[in-house]
PDB file of C-alpha atoms in Angstrom:
ATOM      1  CA  MET A   1      61.626 126.421 209.087  1.00  0.00           C
ATOM      2  CA  LYS A   2      60.167 127.447 205.722  1.00  0.00           C
ATOM      3  CA  TYR A   3      60.920 125.794 202.413  1.00  0.00           C
ATOM      4  CA  HIS A   4      60.639 127.344 198.967  1.00  0.00           C
ATOM      5  CA  ILE A   5      59.056 124.545 196.920  1.00  0.00           C
ATOM      6  CA  LEU A   6      58.638 123.682 193.258  1.00  0.00           C
ATOM      7  CA  PHE A   7      56.245 120.732 193.113  1.00  0.00           C
ATOM      8  CA  ASP A   8      56.683 118.700 189.912  1.00  0.00           C
ATOM      9  CA  CYS A   9      53.865 116.175 189.638  1.00  0.00           C
ATOM     10  CA  ASP A  10      51.563 114.028 187.502  1.00  0.00           C
ATOM     11  CA  PRO A  11      48.255 113.944 189.424  1.00  0.00           C
ATOM     12  CA  GLY A  12      47.457 111.012 190.073  1.00  0.00           C
ATOM     13  CA  ILE A  13      45.630 110.096 193.271  1.00  0.00           C
ATOM     14  CA  ASP A  14      48.689 110.036 195.522  1.00  0.00           C
ATOM     15  CA  ASP A  15      49.944 113.292 193.980  1.00  0.00           C
ATOM     16  CA  ALA A  16      46.568 114.771 194.898  1.00  0.00           C
ATOM     17  CA  VAL A  17      47.053 113.652 198.507  1.00  0.00           C
ATOM     18  CA  ALA A  18      50.506 115.256 198.469  1.00  0.00           C
ATOM     19  CA  PHE A  19      48.823 118.517 197.383  1.00  0.00           C
ATOM     20  CA  ALA A  20      46.517 118.323 200.414  1.00  0.00           C
ATOM     21  CA  LEU A  21      49.402 117.689 202.806  1.00  0.00           C
ATOM     22  CA  ALA A  22      51.489 120.561 201.435  1.00  0.00           C
ATOM     23  CA  GLY A  23      48.554 122.950 201.254  1.00  0.00           C
ATOM     24  CA  ALA A  24      47.651 122.284 204.886  1.00  0.00           C
ATOM     25  CA  HIS A  25      51.015 123.703 205.975  1.00  0.00           C
ATOM     26  CA  PRO A  26      51.497 127.183 204.478  1.00  0.00           C
ATOM     27  CA  GLU A  27      53.603 128.020 207.524  1.00  0.00           C
ATOM     28  CA  VAL A  28      56.217 125.535 206.257  1.00  0.00           C
ATOM     29  CA  PHE A  29      55.874 125.435 202.475  1.00  0.00           C
ATOM     30  CA  VAL A  30      56.142 128.458 200.186  1.00  0.00           C
ATOM     31  CA  MET A  31      54.681 126.976 197.021  1.00  0.00           C
ATOM     32  CA  ASP A  32      56.546 128.947 194.382  1.00  0.00           C
ATOM     33  CA  GLY A  33      55.066 126.856 191.606  1.00  0.00           C
ATOM     34  CA  VAL A  34      53.530 123.623 190.406  1.00  0.00           C
ATOM     35  CA  THR A  35      54.758 121.933 187.247  1.00  0.00           C
ATOM     36  CA  THR A  36      53.239 118.958 185.500  1.00  0.00           C
ATOM     37  CA  VAL A  37      54.722 116.015 183.661  1.00  0.00           C
ATOM     38  CA  ALA A  38      53.032 113.182 181.805  1.00  0.00           C
ATOM     39  CA  GLY A  39      53.135 109.959 183.809  1.00  0.00           C
ATOM     40  CA  ASN A  40      50.120 108.675 185.689  1.00  0.00           C
ATOM     41  CA  GLN A  41      48.048 110.151 182.883  1.00  0.00           C
ATOM     42  CA  THR A  42      48.583 112.228 179.756  1.00  0.00           C
ATOM     43  CA  SER A  43      49.953 115.770 179.999  1.00  0.00           C
ATOM     44  CA  GLU A  44      46.556 117.302 179.273  1.00  0.00           C
ATOM     45  CA  ARG A  45      44.829 115.333 182.038  1.00  0.00           C
ATOM     46  CA  VAL A  46      47.462 115.751 184.741  1.00  0.00           C
ATOM     47  CA  THR A  47      47.695 119.471 184.030  1.00  0.00           C
ATOM     48  CA  GLY A  48      43.930 119.823 184.254  1.00  0.00           C
ATOM     49  CA  ASN A  49      43.981 117.890 187.527  1.00  0.00           C
ATOM     50  CA  ALA A  50      46.692 120.138 188.964  1.00  0.00           C
ATOM     51  CA  LEU A  51      44.667 123.265 188.135  1.00  0.00           C
ATOM     52  CA  LYS A  52      41.514 121.783 189.685  1.00  0.00           C
ATOM     53  CA  LEU A  53      43.372 120.650 192.812  1.00  0.00           C
ATOM     54  CA  ILE A  54      44.926 124.022 193.619  1.00  0.00           C
ATOM     55  CA  ALA A  55      41.557 125.701 193.103  1.00  0.00           C
ATOM     56  CA  PHE A  56      39.734 123.087 195.213  1.00  0.00           C
ATOM     57  CA  LEU A  57      42.239 123.331 198.060  1.00  0.00           C
ATOM     58  CA  GLY A  58      42.739 127.092 197.859  1.00  0.00           C
ATOM     59  CA  ILE A  59      46.461 126.875 197.109  1.00  0.00           C
ATOM     60  CA  ASP A  60      47.885 130.066 195.647  1.00  0.00           C
ATOM     61  CA  ALA A  61      50.482 128.827 193.175  1.00  0.00           C
ATOM     62  CA  PRO A  62      51.079 129.210 189.443  1.00  0.00           C
ATOM     63  CA  VAL A  63      50.980 126.060 187.300  1.00  0.00           C
ATOM     64  CA  ALA A  64      53.259 125.412 184.327  1.00  0.00           C
ATOM     65  CA  ARG A  65      52.816 122.569 181.870  1.00  0.00           C
ATOM     66  CA  GLY A  66      55.868 120.413 181.258  1.00  0.00           C
ATOM     67  CA  ALA A  67      56.994 117.421 179.266  1.00  0.00           C
ATOM     68  CA  ALA A  68      54.341 115.433 177.414  1.00  0.00           C
ATOM     69  CA  GLY A  69      56.511 112.317 177.425  1.00  0.00           C
ATOM     70  CA  PRO A  70      59.911 110.894 178.379  1.00  0.00           C
ATOM     71  CA  LEU A  71      63.172 112.150 176.915  1.00  0.00           C
ATOM     72  CA  LEU A  72      63.649 109.209 174.555  1.00  0.00           C
ATOM     73  CA  ARG A  73      60.641 106.915 174.931  1.00  0.00           C
ATOM     74  CA  GLU A  74      56.893 106.793 174.414  1.00  0.00           C
ATOM     75  CA  ILE A  75      54.622 107.634 177.339  1.00  0.00           C
ATOM     76  CA  ILE A  76      52.827 104.677 178.962  1.00  0.00           C
ATOM     77  CA  PRO A  77      50.260 106.111 181.435  1.00  0.00           C
ATOM     78  CA  ALA A  78      49.107 104.255 184.563  1.00  0.00           C
ATOM     79  CA  GLY A  79      45.378 104.579 183.975  1.00  0.00           C
ATOM     80  CA  ASP A  80      44.674 101.162 185.474  1.00  0.00           C
ATOM     81  CA  ILE A  81      45.816 102.456 188.873  1.00  0.00           C
ATOM     82  CA  HIS A  82      44.545 106.041 188.785  1.00  0.00           C
ATOM     83  CA  GLY A  83      41.496 105.766 186.522  1.00  0.00           C
ATOM     84  CA  SER A  84      40.649 107.421 183.235  1.00  0.00           C
ATOM     85  CA  THR A  85      40.794 110.955 184.706  1.00  0.00           C
ATOM     86  CA  GLY A  86      43.758 110.289 186.993  1.00  0.00           C
ATOM     87  CA  LEU A  87      41.730 110.946 190.163  1.00  0.00           C
ATOM     88  CA  GLY A  88      39.822 107.689 190.501  1.00  0.00           C
ATOM     89  CA  ASN A  89      36.086 108.149 191.053  1.00  0.00           C
ATOM     90  CA  CYS A  90      36.390 111.758 192.209  1.00  0.00           C
ATOM     91  CA  VAL A  91      35.058 114.555 190.007  1.00  0.00           C
ATOM     92  CA  LEU A  92      36.455 117.897 191.127  1.00  0.00           C
ATOM     93  CA  PRO A  93      34.735 121.199 190.307  1.00  0.00           C
ATOM     94  CA  GLU A  94      35.772 122.898 187.098  1.00  0.00           C
ATOM     95  CA  THR A  95      38.042 125.910 187.414  1.00  0.00           C
ATOM     96  CA  ASP A  96      38.904 128.943 185.305  1.00  0.00           C
ATOM     97  CA  ARG A  97      42.541 128.817 186.399  1.00  0.00           C
ATOM     98  CA  THR A  98      44.983 128.462 183.543  1.00  0.00           C
ATOM     99  CA  VAL A  99      48.641 127.584 183.113  1.00  0.00           C
ATOM    100  CA  VAL A 100      51.364 130.196 182.830  1.00  0.00           C
ATOM    101  CA  PRO A 101      52.697 130.711 179.270  1.00  0.00           C
ATOM    102  CA  GLU A 102      56.059 129.054 179.947  1.00  0.00           C
ATOM    103  CA  PHE A 103      57.367 125.532 179.473  1.00  0.00           C
ATOM    104  CA  ALA A 104      57.868 123.983 182.916  1.00  0.00           C
ATOM    105  CA  PRO A 105      61.704 123.814 182.907  1.00  0.00           C
ATOM    106  CA  GLU A 106      61.900 127.498 181.839  1.00  0.00           C
ATOM    107  CA  PHE A 107      59.360 128.411 184.523  1.00  0.00           C
ATOM    108  CA  MET A 108      61.323 126.514 187.186  1.00  0.00           C
ATOM    109  CA  CYS A 109      64.514 128.244 186.135  1.00  0.00           C
ATOM    110  CA  ARG A 110      62.896 131.674 186.413  1.00  0.00           C
ATOM    111  CA  LYS A 111      61.518 130.910 189.867  1.00  0.00           C
ATOM    112  CA  ILE A 112      64.894 129.665 191.062  1.00  0.00           C
ATOM    113  CA  ARG A 113      66.706 132.729 189.686  1.00  0.00           C
ATOM    114  CA  GLU A 114      64.128 135.033 191.323  1.00  0.00           C
ATOM    115  CA  LEU A 115      64.811 133.679 194.809  1.00  0.00           C
ATOM    116  CA  PRO A 116      66.032 136.321 197.265  1.00  0.00           C
ATOM    117  CA  ARG A 117      69.741 136.290 198.003  1.00  0.00           C
ATOM    118  CA  GLY A 118      70.591 133.462 200.383  1.00  0.00           C
ATOM    119  CA  GLU A 119      67.396 131.507 199.685  1.00  0.00           C
ATOM    120  CA  ARG A 120      67.437 128.092 198.026  1.00  0.00           C
ATOM    121  CA  MET A 121      64.786 125.969 196.307  1.00  0.00           C
ATOM    122  CA  VAL A 122      63.639 122.464 197.204  1.00  0.00           C
ATOM    123  CA  LEU A 123      62.405 120.458 194.225  1.00  0.00           C
ATOM    124  CA  VAL A 124      59.716 117.885 195.001  1.00  0.00           C
ATOM    125  CA  PRO A 125      59.134 115.610 191.976  1.00  0.00           C
ATOM    126  CA  THR A 126      56.506 112.891 192.361  1.00  0.00           C
ATOM    127  CA  GLY A 127      56.341 111.733 188.732  1.00  0.00           C
ATOM    128  CA  PRO A 128      58.851 110.872 186.022  1.00  0.00           C
ATOM    129  CA  LEU A 129      61.929 113.100 186.287  1.00  0.00           C
ATOM    130  CA  THR A 130      61.757 114.484 182.741  1.00  0.00           C
ATOM    131  CA  ASN A 131      61.197 118.140 183.689  1.00  0.00           C
ATOM    132  CA  ILE A 132      63.925 118.073 186.313  1.00  0.00           C
ATOM    133  CA  ALA A 133      66.431 116.579 183.876  1.00  0.00           C
ATOM    134  CA  LEU A 134      65.586 119.225 181.266  1.00  0.00           C
ATOM    135  CA  LEU A 135      65.997 121.976 183.858  1.00  0.00           C
ATOM    136  CA  LEU A 136      69.419 120.710 184.927  1.00  0.00           C
ATOM    137  CA  LYS A 137      70.673 120.275 181.369  1.00  0.00           C
ATOM    138  CA  ALA A 138      69.294 123.496 179.888  1.00  0.00           C
ATOM    139  CA  PHE A 139      70.002 125.797 182.839  1.00  0.00           C
ATOM    140  CA  PRO A 140      73.028 124.446 184.735  1.00  0.00           C
ATOM    141  CA  ASP A 141      73.474 127.741 186.601  1.00  0.00           C
ATOM    142  CA  CYS A 142      70.309 126.949 188.572  1.00  0.00           C
ATOM    143  CA  ARG A 143      71.981 124.024 190.335  1.00  0.00           C
ATOM    144  CA  GLU A 144      73.749 126.190 192.880  1.00  0.00           C
ATOM    145  CA  LYS A 145      70.411 127.532 194.160  1.00  0.00           C
ATOM    146  CA  ILE A 146      68.773 124.109 194.506  1.00  0.00           C
ATOM    147  CA  ASP A 147      68.998 122.979 198.113  1.00  0.00           C
ATOM    148  CA  ARG A 148      67.951 119.378 197.430  1.00  0.00           C
ATOM    149  CA  ILE A 149      65.612 117.161 195.463  1.00  0.00           C
ATOM    150  CA  VAL A 150      63.107 115.167 197.535  1.00  0.00           C
ATOM    151  CA  LEU A 151      61.648 112.701 195.050  1.00  0.00           C
ATOM    152  CA  MET A 152      59.228 109.829 194.993  1.00  0.00           C
ATOM    153  CA  GLY A 153      60.744 107.072 192.920  1.00  0.00           C
ATOM    154  CA  GLY A 154      62.894 104.002 192.869  1.00  0.00           C
ATOM    155  CA  SER A 155      63.361 101.064 195.182  1.00  0.00           C
ATOM    156  CA  MET A 156      66.189  99.146 196.768  1.00  0.00           C
ATOM    157  CA  SER A 157      64.285  95.884 197.020  1.00  0.00           C
ATOM    158  CA  GLY A 158      62.129  95.473 193.903  1.00  0.00           C
ATOM    159  CA  GLY A 159      59.671  97.235 191.643  1.00  0.00           C
ATOM    160  CA  ASN A 160      55.963  97.738 191.064  1.00  0.00           C
ATOM    161  CA  ILE A 161      55.792  98.228 187.284  1.00  0.00           C
ATOM    162  CA  THR A 162      58.303  95.391 186.736  1.00  0.00           C
ATOM    163  CA  VAL A 163      60.024  93.035 189.130  1.00  0.00           C
ATOM    164  CA  SER A 164      63.009  95.398 189.164  1.00  0.00           C
ATOM    165  CA  ALA A 165      61.694  98.915 188.623  1.00  0.00           C
ATOM    166  CA  GLU A 166      59.390 101.471 190.213  1.00  0.00           C
ATOM    167  CA  PHE A 167      57.036 103.256 187.798  1.00  0.00           C
ATOM    168  CA  ASN A 168      58.373 106.832 187.898  1.00  0.00           C
ATOM    169  CA  ILE A 169      61.976 105.796 187.228  1.00  0.00           C
ATOM    170  CA  TRP A 170      60.994 103.132 184.683  1.00  0.00           C
ATOM    171  CA  GLU A 171      58.899 105.665 182.748  1.00  0.00           C
ATOM    172  CA  ASP A 172      61.945 107.830 182.004  1.00  0.00           C
ATOM    173  CA  PRO A 173      65.177 106.172 183.193  1.00  0.00           C
ATOM    174  CA  GLU A 174      67.383 108.477 181.124  1.00  0.00           C
ATOM    175  CA  ALA A 175      65.953 111.511 182.920  1.00  0.00           C
ATOM    176  CA  ALA A 176      66.410 109.781 186.269  1.00  0.00           C
ATOM    177  CA  ALA A 177      70.051 109.061 185.445  1.00  0.00           C
ATOM    178  CA  ILE A 178      70.665 112.754 184.740  1.00  0.00           C
ATOM    179  CA  VAL A 179      69.105 113.734 188.068  1.00  0.00           C
ATOM    180  CA  PHE A 180      70.939 111.149 190.167  1.00  0.00           C
ATOM    181  CA  GLU A 181      74.247 112.064 188.512  1.00  0.00           C
ATOM    182  CA  SER A 182      73.716 115.817 189.000  1.00  0.00           C
ATOM    183  CA  GLY A 183      75.582 116.168 192.290  1.00  0.00           C
ATOM    184  CA  ILE A 184      72.557 117.820 193.926  1.00  0.00           C
ATOM    185  CA  PRO A 185      71.594 116.250 197.292  1.00  0.00           C
ATOM    186  CA  ILE A 186      68.750 113.770 196.801  1.00  0.00           C
ATOM    187  CA  VAL A 187      66.295 112.203 199.213  1.00  0.00           C
ATOM    188  CA  MET A 188      64.875 109.090 197.535  1.00  0.00           C
ATOM    189  CA  CYS A 189      61.420 108.203 198.839  1.00  0.00           C
ATOM    190  CA  GLY A 190      61.170 104.845 197.123  1.00  0.00           C
ATOM    191  CA  LEU A 191      58.918 101.840 197.461  1.00  0.00           C
ATOM    192  CA  ASP A 192      60.852 100.493 200.444  1.00  0.00           C
ATOM    193  CA  VAL A 193      59.431 103.306 202.568  1.00  0.00           C
ATOM    194  CA  THR A 194      56.313 104.396 200.667  1.00  0.00           C
ATOM    195  CA  MET A 195      54.742 100.934 200.862  1.00  0.00           C
ATOM    196  CA  GLN A 196      54.736 101.438 204.642  1.00  0.00           C
ATOM    197  CA  CYS A 197      52.814 104.720 204.353  1.00  0.00           C
ATOM    198  CA  GLY A 198      49.120 104.769 203.558  1.00  0.00           C
ATOM    199  CA  PHE A 199      45.589 104.268 204.768  1.00  0.00           C
ATOM    200  CA  ARG A 200      43.514 101.260 205.755  1.00  0.00           C
ATOM    201  CA  ARG A 201      40.082 100.506 204.276  1.00  0.00           C
ATOM    202  CA  GLU A 202      38.222 101.727 207.332  1.00  0.00           C
ATOM    203  CA  GLN A 203      40.083 105.034 207.333  1.00  0.00           C
ATOM    204  CA  VAL A 204      39.091 105.605 203.703  1.00  0.00           C
ATOM    205  CA  ARG A 205      35.464 104.688 204.524  1.00  0.00           C
ATOM    206  CA  GLN A 206      35.503 107.246 207.332  1.00  0.00           C
ATOM    207  CA  LEU A 207      36.670 109.916 204.899  1.00  0.00           C
ATOM    208  CA  LEU A 208      33.780 109.011 202.589  1.00  0.00           C
ATOM    209  CA  ARG A 209      31.367 109.631 205.481  1.00  0.00           C
ATOM    210  CA  ASP A 210      32.986 112.886 206.603  1.00  0.00           C
ATOM    211  CA  GLU A 211      31.084 116.173 206.651  1.00  0.00           C
ATOM    212  CA  SER A 212      33.944 117.985 204.935  1.00  0.00           C
ATOM    213  CA  GLU A 213      33.761 118.255 201.143  1.00  0.00           C
ATOM    214  CA  VAL A 214      37.527 117.919 200.917  1.00  0.00           C
ATOM    215  CA  ALA A 215      37.661 114.804 203.112  1.00  0.00           C
ATOM    216  CA  ARG A 216      34.877 113.135 201.091  1.00  0.00           C
ATOM    217  CA  ALA A 217      36.619 113.976 197.824  1.00  0.00           C
ATOM    218  CA  TYR A 218      39.814 112.350 199.032  1.00  0.00           C
ATOM    219  CA  GLY A 219      37.827 109.368 200.229  1.00  0.00           C
ATOM    220  CA  GLU A 220      36.422 109.014 196.710  1.00  0.00           C
ATOM    221  CA  MET A 221      39.881 109.245 195.167  1.00  0.00           C
ATOM    222  CA  MET A 222      41.531 106.737 197.456  1.00  0.00           C
ATOM    223  CA  ASN A 223      38.618 104.310 197.508  1.00  0.00           C
ATOM    224  CA  PHE A 224      39.252 103.782 193.789  1.00  0.00           C
ATOM    225  CA  TYR A 225      42.523 102.089 194.676  1.00  0.00           C
ATOM    226  CA  PHE A 226      40.604  99.291 196.381  1.00  0.00           C
ATOM    227  CA  GLU A 227      38.788  98.640 193.090  1.00  0.00           C
ATOM    228  CA  THR A 228      42.043  97.985 191.222  1.00  0.00           C
ATOM    229  CA  THR A 229      43.698  94.603 190.828  1.00  0.00           C
ATOM    230  CA  VAL A 230      46.668  95.837 192.885  1.00  0.00           C
ATOM    231  CA  TYR A 231      44.639  96.541 196.018  1.00  0.00           C
ATOM    232  CA  GLU A 232      41.327  94.699 195.658  1.00  0.00           C
ATOM    233  CA  LYS A 233      42.408  92.047 198.168  1.00  0.00           C
ATOM    234  CA  GLN A 234      44.513  94.344 200.337  1.00  0.00           C
ATOM    235  CA  GLU A 235      43.537  96.035 203.587  1.00  0.00           C
ATOM    236  CA  LYS A 236      45.859  99.002 203.107  1.00  0.00           C
ATOM    237  CA  ILE A 237      46.771 101.274 200.215  1.00  0.00           C
ATOM    238  CA  ALA A 238      50.091 103.082 199.788  1.00  0.00           C
ATOM    239  CA  ILE A 239      50.068 106.871 199.413  1.00  0.00           C
ATOM    240  CA  HIS A 240      53.491 107.040 197.802  1.00  0.00           C
ATOM    241  CA  ASP A 241      53.798 110.686 196.800  1.00  0.00           C
ATOM    242  CA  ALA A 242      52.758 112.191 200.137  1.00  0.00           C
ATOM    243  CA  VAL A 243      55.920 110.737 201.709  1.00  0.00           C
ATOM    244  CA  THR A 244      57.965 113.535 200.094  1.00  0.00           C
ATOM    245  CA  PHE A 245      56.217 116.363 201.917  1.00  0.00           C
ATOM    246  CA  MET A 246      55.831 114.270 205.072  1.00  0.00           C
ATOM    247  CA  TYR A 247      59.594 113.803 205.144  1.00  0.00           C
ATOM    248  CA  LEU A 248      60.112 117.564 204.975  1.00  0.00           C
ATOM    249  CA  LEU A 249      57.530 118.102 207.726  1.00  0.00           C
ATOM    250  CA  HIS A 250      58.508 115.221 210.000  1.00  0.00           C
ATOM    251  CA  PRO A 251      61.925 113.779 209.148  1.00  0.00           C
ATOM    252  CA  GLU A 252      62.023 112.228 212.620  1.00  0.00           C
ATOM    253  CA  ILE A 253      59.501 109.531 211.622  1.00  0.00           C
ATOM    254  CA  PHE A 254      61.777 108.245 208.833  1.00  0.00           C
ATOM    255  CA  SER A 255      65.149 106.548 208.670  1.00  0.00           C
ATOM    256  CA  GLY A 256      67.391 105.510 205.806  1.00  0.00           C
ATOM    257  CA  ARG A 257      70.906 105.169 204.483  1.00  0.00           C
ATOM    258  CA  GLU A 258      73.212 107.330 202.421  1.00  0.00           C
ATOM    259  CA  MET A 259      74.272 105.312 199.379  1.00  0.00           C
ATOM    260  CA  HIS A 260      75.266 105.542 195.740  1.00  0.00           C
ATOM    261  CA  VAL A 261      72.337 105.000 193.374  1.00  0.00           C
ATOM    262  CA  GLN A 262      72.665 104.286 189.651  1.00  0.00           C
ATOM    263  CA  ILE A 263      69.880 103.973 187.074  1.00  0.00           C
ATOM    264  CA  ASP A 264      69.680 101.079 184.630  1.00  0.00           C
ATOM    265  CA  CYS A 265      68.843 102.631 181.250  1.00  0.00           C
ATOM    266  CA  SER A 266      69.012  99.383 179.306  1.00  0.00           C
ATOM    267  CA  GLU A 267      66.156  97.796 177.376  1.00  0.00           C
ATOM    268  CA  GLY A 268      66.512  94.577 179.333  1.00  0.00           C
ATOM    269  CA  LEU A 269      64.806  93.039 182.348  1.00  0.00           C
ATOM    270  CA  ASN A 270      66.182  95.665 184.722  1.00  0.00           C
ATOM    271  CA  ARG A 271      65.241  98.822 182.779  1.00  0.00           C
ATOM    272  CA  GLY A 272      64.563 101.596 185.271  1.00  0.00           C
ATOM    273  CA  MET A 273      66.066  99.767 188.231  1.00  0.00           C
ATOM    274  CA  THR A 274      67.619 101.976 190.917  1.00  0.00           C
ATOM    275  CA  VAL A 275      70.792 100.068 191.663  1.00  0.00           C
ATOM    276  CA  CYS A 276      71.624 100.904 195.294  1.00  0.00           C
ATOM    277  CA  ASP A 277      75.171 100.192 196.424  1.00  0.00           C
ATOM    278  CA  THR A 278      74.808  98.690 199.917  1.00  0.00           C
ATOM    279  CA  ARG A 279      78.414  97.490 200.213  1.00  0.00           C
ATOM    280  CA  VAL A 280      79.977  98.871 203.385  1.00  0.00           C
ATOM    281  CA  TRP A 281      83.417  98.709 201.724  1.00  0.00           C
ATOM    282  CA  SER A 282      82.321 100.489 198.538  1.00  0.00           C
ATOM    283  CA  ASP A 283      84.313 103.559 197.523  1.00  0.00           C
ATOM    284  CA  ALA A 284      81.386 104.894 195.464  1.00  0.00           C
ATOM    285  CA  LYS A 285      80.439 108.322 196.791  1.00  0.00           C
ATOM    286  CA  PRO A 286      76.830 108.412 198.109  1.00  0.00           C
ATOM    287  CA  ASN A 287      74.519 110.536 195.988  1.00  0.00           C
ATOM    288  CA  ALA A 288      71.208 109.959 197.791  1.00  0.00           C
ATOM    289  CA  LEU A 289      69.654 109.428 201.179  1.00  0.00           C
ATOM    290  CA  VAL A 290      67.501 106.356 200.541  1.00  0.00           C
ATOM    291  CA  LEU A 291      64.574 106.207 202.977  1.00  0.00           C
ATOM    292  CA  LEU A 292      63.909 102.671 204.217  1.00  0.00           C
ATOM    293  CA  GLN A 293      61.709 102.866 207.324  1.00  0.00           C
ATOM    294  CA  ALA A 294      58.742 104.934 208.479  1.00  0.00           C
ATOM    295  CA  ASP A 295      56.563 105.182 211.550  1.00  0.00           C
ATOM    296  CA  SER A 296      53.343 104.160 209.797  1.00  0.00           C
ATOM    297  CA  ASP A 297      51.064 105.171 212.661  1.00  0.00           C
ATOM    298  CA  LYS A 298      52.497 108.680 212.793  1.00  0.00           C
ATOM    299  CA  PHE A 299      52.269 108.998 209.012  1.00  0.00           C
ATOM    300  CA  GLU A 300      48.553 108.129 209.139  1.00  0.00           C
ATOM    301  CA  GLU A 301      47.941 110.471 212.066  1.00  0.00           C
ATOM    302  CA  TYR A 302      49.652 113.470 210.496  1.00  0.00           C
ATOM    303  CA  LEU A 303      48.118 112.909 207.062  1.00  0.00           C
ATOM    304  CA  LEU A 304      44.585 112.584 208.443  1.00  0.00           C
ATOM    305  CA  GLU A 305      45.119 115.787 210.433  1.00  0.00           C
ATOM    306  CA  ALA A 306      46.099 117.558 207.222  1.00  0.00           C
ATOM    307  CA  ILE A 307      43.051 116.349 205.281  1.00  0.00           C
ATOM    308  CA  HIS A 308      40.711 117.224 208.148  1.00  0.00           C
ATOM    309  CA  SER A 309      42.180 120.718 208.388  1.00  0.00           C
ATOM    310  CA  TYR A 310      40.206 121.741 205.274  1.00  0.00           C
ATOM    311  CA  ARG A 311      36.813 122.802 206.626  1.00  0.00           C
TER     312      ARG A 311
END
């Protein structure tokens, strides 16, 4: 099966790994476009990273620059986790590729409208949901040609930026609320499942020693995680964003529950919380498949195969 994909991202180390996974499978993913949103780093940096990544990996896809900040709030980048450039200690080659002269939501709309009759788009957002919310509000006719939204964000059991909230949703909860209330099928790849999916220290060291330029570059990116306060004492890092494409490739290694998810847009303790209704007697209509379990060994195996496919 082939998927038409619009990849909305804020690279970001784990976004970069998601690029490698998607790019290793052109037989599955038709990358109709890449759009960027400020999140892990500023708009300028994440857009530059996206252009360098597609050039480095040989991915043929146009890039459109999107929102420079949340709908209503100030941007608070995650430089402590992804480094000053957004890609840890890795320095990718410069590229002469440039962005298309369209704002990301307009670009996404055009790509969706240009789909052949009977084809539908899969949106894969791995950053704040600002661009997706703008698309849905400004161009509501596009909804009928969106097959589903497979996003990295949220959590049923607790956050990483606060005790209650995951970073992407917390960064722009108003945008997330628009997306979750859109009626479009959603697969939520939140912290419950993404924390199970990653690499161990020795696997990252092996990438650093690899003969492949691509493998070494990804080793340099991911090794930065182990230098941060989040992972300095951990034996395994989470590669959150790659779960989205892995789910599309291998849904059989994941399990979850259909449930109703609401977004807390308050300014209180639970800002950005994805409130998942787990009550079996609830009459709230499910609006998302919330992934909860993953086969970690298979995730590692398939992701390493993808990285090693670049020779």
